[in-house]
């Protein structure tokens, strides 16, 4: 199993970034997918999640209205479009996958996910 996150970088407040996660080694099209992030010295936090079909999405309050999660099952990719970035968004962003056939009720909880990628750094600074 591989989850390869990319697209991070150093940007200024108000800028946008699009993170990508390439998945392989498991049945992507029936897996829930999510993004979590971990800032220095802090615990890992939920950012956003999407059901296998894309019909359900979940967002942390801190990113609602600024971030958009999407997926392409044909390409086995999940994306996180991040707009109006703030310094508080600075963190390592991790892509995660859940093969739980009853995915949804616990989508915001990290123990729902059985596969994790290595993360991509996002730094928002002027």
PDB file of C-alpha atoms in Angstrom:
ATOM      1  CA  UNK A   1       0.000   0.000   0.000  1.00  0.00           C
ATOM      2  CA  UNK A   2       1.222   3.461  -0.867  1.00  0.00           C
ATOM      3  CA  UNK A   3      -0.219   6.894  -0.281  1.00  0.00           C
ATOM      4  CA  UNK A   4       2.022   9.527  -1.809  1.00  0.00           C
ATOM      5  CA  UNK A   5       1.111  13.094  -0.908  1.00  0.00           C
ATOM      6  CA  UNK A   6       2.496  16.007  -2.888  1.00  0.00           C
ATOM      7  CA  UNK A   7       1.867  19.665  -3.620  1.00  0.00           C
ATOM      8  CA  UNK A   8       3.016  21.248  -0.398  1.00  0.00           C
ATOM      9  CA  UNK A   9       5.246  24.269  -0.252  1.00  0.00           C
ATOM     10  CA  UNK A  10       5.920  27.720   1.124  1.00  0.00           C
ATOM     11  CA  UNK A  11       3.219  30.276   0.367  1.00  0.00           C
ATOM     12  CA  UNK A  12       2.077  33.629   1.660  1.00  0.00           C
ATOM     13  CA  UNK A  13      -1.126  34.263   3.616  1.00  0.00           C
ATOM     14  CA  UNK A  14      -4.084  34.420   1.273  1.00  0.00           C
ATOM     15  CA  UNK A  15      -2.477  32.172  -1.328  1.00  0.00           C
ATOM     16  CA  UNK A  16      -3.753  28.809  -2.545  1.00  0.00           C
ATOM     17  CA  UNK A  17      -2.280  25.331  -2.803  1.00  0.00           C
ATOM     18  CA  UNK A  18      -3.584  22.060  -4.148  1.00  0.00           C
ATOM     19  CA  UNK A  19      -2.442  18.898  -2.442  1.00  0.00           C
ATOM     20  CA  UNK A  20      -2.582  15.582  -4.245  1.00  0.00           C
ATOM     21  CA  UNK A  21      -2.453  12.035  -2.952  1.00  0.00           C
ATOM     22  CA  UNK A  22      -1.707   9.116  -5.239  1.00  0.00           C
ATOM     23  CA  UNK A  23      -2.967   5.782  -3.937  1.00  0.00           C
ATOM     24  CA  UNK A  24      -1.986   2.242  -4.793  1.00  0.00           C
ATOM     25  CA  UNK A  25      -2.066  -1.251  -3.356  1.00  0.00           C
ATOM     26  CA  UNK A  26      -5.654  -1.304  -2.116  1.00  0.00           C
ATOM     27  CA  UNK A  27      -9.152  -0.897  -3.534  1.00  0.00           C
ATOM     28  CA  UNK A  28      -9.256   2.870  -3.779  1.00  0.00           C
ATOM     29  CA  UNK A  29     -12.721   3.127  -5.317  1.00  0.00           C
ATOM     30  CA  UNK A  30     -14.396   1.654  -2.234  1.00  0.00           C
ATOM     31  CA  UNK A  31     -12.249   3.419   0.376  1.00  0.00           C
ATOM     32  CA  UNK A  32     -12.953   6.545   2.329  1.00  0.00           C
ATOM     33  CA  UNK A  33     -10.152   9.082   2.083  1.00  0.00           C
ATOM     34  CA  UNK A  34      -9.056  11.901   4.326  1.00  0.00           C
ATOM     35  CA  UNK A  35      -6.512  14.579   5.014  1.00  0.00           C
ATOM     36  CA  UNK A  36      -5.092  15.195   8.452  1.00  0.00           C
ATOM     37  CA  UNK A  37      -2.434  17.655   9.502  1.00  0.00           C
ATOM     38  CA  UNK A  38       0.078  18.041  12.291  1.00  0.00           C
ATOM     39  CA  UNK A  39       1.628  21.342  13.257  1.00  0.00           C
ATOM     40  CA  UNK A  40       4.916  21.482  15.178  1.00  0.00           C
ATOM     41  CA  UNK A  41       4.417  20.547  18.795  1.00  0.00           C
ATOM     42  CA  UNK A  42       0.753  19.713  18.303  1.00  0.00           C
ATOM     43  CA  UNK A  43      -1.332  16.606  17.857  1.00  0.00           C
ATOM     44  CA  UNK A  44      -2.495  15.387  14.483  1.00  0.00           C
ATOM     45  CA  UNK A  45      -5.829  16.968  13.554  1.00  0.00           C
ATOM     46  CA  UNK A  46      -8.568  16.086  11.110  1.00  0.00           C
ATOM     47  CA  UNK A  47      -8.851  18.378   8.093  1.00  0.00           C
ATOM     48  CA  UNK A  48     -11.225  16.851   5.575  1.00  0.00           C
ATOM     49  CA  UNK A  49     -12.628  13.530   4.360  1.00  0.00           C
ATOM     50  CA  UNK A  50     -14.584  12.136   1.446  1.00  0.00           C
ATOM     51  CA  UNK A  51     -16.631   8.988   1.004  1.00  0.00           C
ATOM     52  CA  UNK A  52     -15.744   6.409  -1.621  1.00  0.00           C
ATOM     53  CA  UNK A  53     -18.305   7.763  -4.067  1.00  0.00           C
ATOM     54  CA  UNK A  54     -17.624  11.389  -3.275  1.00  0.00           C
ATOM     55  CA  UNK A  55     -21.209  12.035  -2.231  1.00  0.00           C
ATOM     56  CA  UNK A  56     -20.259  12.798   1.368  1.00  0.00           C
ATOM     57  CA  UNK A  57     -17.587  15.240   2.435  1.00  0.00           C
ATOM     58  CA  UNK A  58     -16.470  16.340   5.873  1.00  0.00           C
ATOM     59  CA  UNK A  59     -14.509  19.380   6.984  1.00  0.00           C
ATOM     60  CA  UNK A  60     -12.988  20.669  10.160  1.00  0.00           C
ATOM     61  CA  UNK A  61     -14.567  23.929  11.264  1.00  0.00           C
ATOM     62  CA  UNK A  62     -11.239  25.698  10.837  1.00  0.00           C
ATOM     63  CA  UNK A  63     -11.108  24.964   7.089  1.00  0.00           C
ATOM     64  CA  UNK A  64     -14.802  24.924   6.145  1.00  0.00           C
ATOM     65  CA  UNK A  65     -15.393  27.270   3.232  1.00  0.00           C
ATOM     66  CA  UNK A  66     -11.688  27.554   2.394  1.00  0.00           C
ATOM     67  CA  UNK A  67     -10.687  23.963   1.604  1.00  0.00           C
ATOM     68  CA  UNK A  68     -12.305  21.547  -0.833  1.00  0.00           C
ATOM     69  CA  UNK A  69     -11.681  17.810  -0.981  1.00  0.00           C
ATOM     70  CA  UNK A  70     -12.252  15.800  -4.142  1.00  0.00           C
ATOM     71  CA  UNK A  71     -11.298  12.463  -5.631  1.00  0.00           C
ATOM     72  CA  UNK A  72     -10.813  10.747  -8.968  1.00  0.00           C
ATOM     73  CA  UNK A  73     -11.456   7.036  -8.636  1.00  0.00           C
ATOM     74  CA  UNK A  74     -10.257   6.296 -12.151  1.00  0.00           C
ATOM     75  CA  UNK A  75      -6.881   7.856 -11.402  1.00  0.00           C
ATOM     76  CA  UNK A  76      -6.798   6.725  -7.751  1.00  0.00           C
ATOM     77  CA  UNK A  77      -6.197  10.274  -6.609  1.00  0.00           C
ATOM     78  CA  UNK A  78      -7.539  12.457  -3.846  1.00  0.00           C
ATOM     79  CA  UNK A  79      -7.070  16.201  -3.761  1.00  0.00           C
ATOM     80  CA  UNK A  80      -7.269  19.020  -1.262  1.00  0.00           C
ATOM     81  CA  UNK A  81      -7.728  22.475  -2.726  1.00  0.00           C
ATOM     82  CA  UNK A  82      -6.681  24.995  -0.093  1.00  0.00           C
ATOM     83  CA  UNK A  83      -7.632  28.632  -0.579  1.00  0.00           C
ATOM     84  CA  UNK A  84      -7.165  31.707   1.579  1.00  0.00           C
ATOM     85  CA  UNK A  85      -4.353  30.035   3.442  1.00  0.00           C
ATOM     86  CA  UNK A  86      -3.501  31.313   6.894  1.00  0.00           C
ATOM     87  CA  UNK A  87      -0.348  30.943   8.996  1.00  0.00           C
ATOM     88  CA  UNK A  88      -2.381  28.617  11.235  1.00  0.00           C
ATOM     89  CA  UNK A  89      -2.619  26.180   8.327  1.00  0.00           C
ATOM     90  CA  UNK A  90       1.110  25.530   8.554  1.00  0.00           C
ATOM     91  CA  UNK A  91       1.587  21.823   9.153  1.00  0.00           C
ATOM     92  CA  UNK A  92       2.556  18.518   7.644  1.00  0.00           C
ATOM     93  CA  UNK A  93      -0.471  17.237   5.737  1.00  0.00           C
ATOM     94  CA  UNK A  94      -1.130  13.506   5.656  1.00  0.00           C
ATOM     95  CA  UNK A  95      -3.297  11.518   3.320  1.00  0.00           C
ATOM     96  CA  UNK A  96      -5.165   8.578   4.870  1.00  0.00           C
ATOM     97  CA  UNK A  97      -7.374   5.754   3.634  1.00  0.00           C
ATOM     98  CA  UNK A  98     -10.117   3.736   5.282  1.00  0.00           C
ATOM     99  CA  UNK A  99     -11.204   0.397   3.876  1.00  0.00           C
ATOM    100  CA  UNK A 100     -14.053   0.195   6.381  1.00  0.00           C
ATOM    101  CA  UNK A 101     -17.133  -0.927   4.479  1.00  0.00           C
ATOM    102  CA  UNK A 102     -19.269   1.112   6.876  1.00  0.00           C
ATOM    103  CA  UNK A 103     -17.317   4.318   6.367  1.00  0.00           C
ATOM    104  CA  UNK A 104     -18.795   7.610   7.376  1.00  0.00           C
ATOM    105  CA  UNK A 105     -19.821   7.837  11.009  1.00  0.00           C
ATOM    106  CA  UNK A 106     -16.258   8.104  12.251  1.00  0.00           C
ATOM    107  CA  UNK A 107     -14.699   9.815   9.248  1.00  0.00           C
ATOM    108  CA  UNK A 108     -13.207  12.608  11.326  1.00  0.00           C
ATOM    109  CA  UNK A 109     -11.390  10.248  13.698  1.00  0.00           C
ATOM    110  CA  UNK A 110      -7.872   9.110  12.951  1.00  0.00           C
ATOM    111  CA  UNK A 111      -8.455   5.532  14.134  1.00  0.00           C
ATOM    112  CA  UNK A 112     -10.947   5.116  11.294  1.00  0.00           C
ATOM    113  CA  UNK A 113      -8.017   5.019   8.850  1.00  0.00           C
ATOM    114  CA  UNK A 114      -5.847   1.989   8.351  1.00  0.00           C
ATOM    115  CA  UNK A 115      -3.427   3.384   5.759  1.00  0.00           C
ATOM    116  CA  UNK A 116      -1.363   6.564   6.038  1.00  0.00           C
ATOM    117  CA  UNK A 117       1.027   8.390   3.761  1.00  0.00           C
ATOM    118  CA  UNK A 118       4.217  10.183   4.759  1.00  0.00           C
ATOM    119  CA  UNK A 119       2.931  13.724   4.472  1.00  0.00           C
ATOM    120  CA  UNK A 120       3.760  16.919   2.662  1.00  0.00           C
ATOM    121  CA  UNK A 121       4.838  20.154   4.343  1.00  0.00           C
ATOM    122  CA  UNK A 122       2.698  23.259   3.968  1.00  0.00           C
ATOM    123  CA  UNK A 123       4.135  26.502   5.300  1.00  0.00           C
ATOM    124  CA  UNK A 124       2.157  29.724   5.224  1.00  0.00           C
ATOM    125  CA  UNK A 125       4.278  32.713   6.067  1.00  0.00           C
ATOM    126  CA  UNK A 126       4.860  36.255   4.955  1.00  0.00           C
TER     127      UNK A 126
END
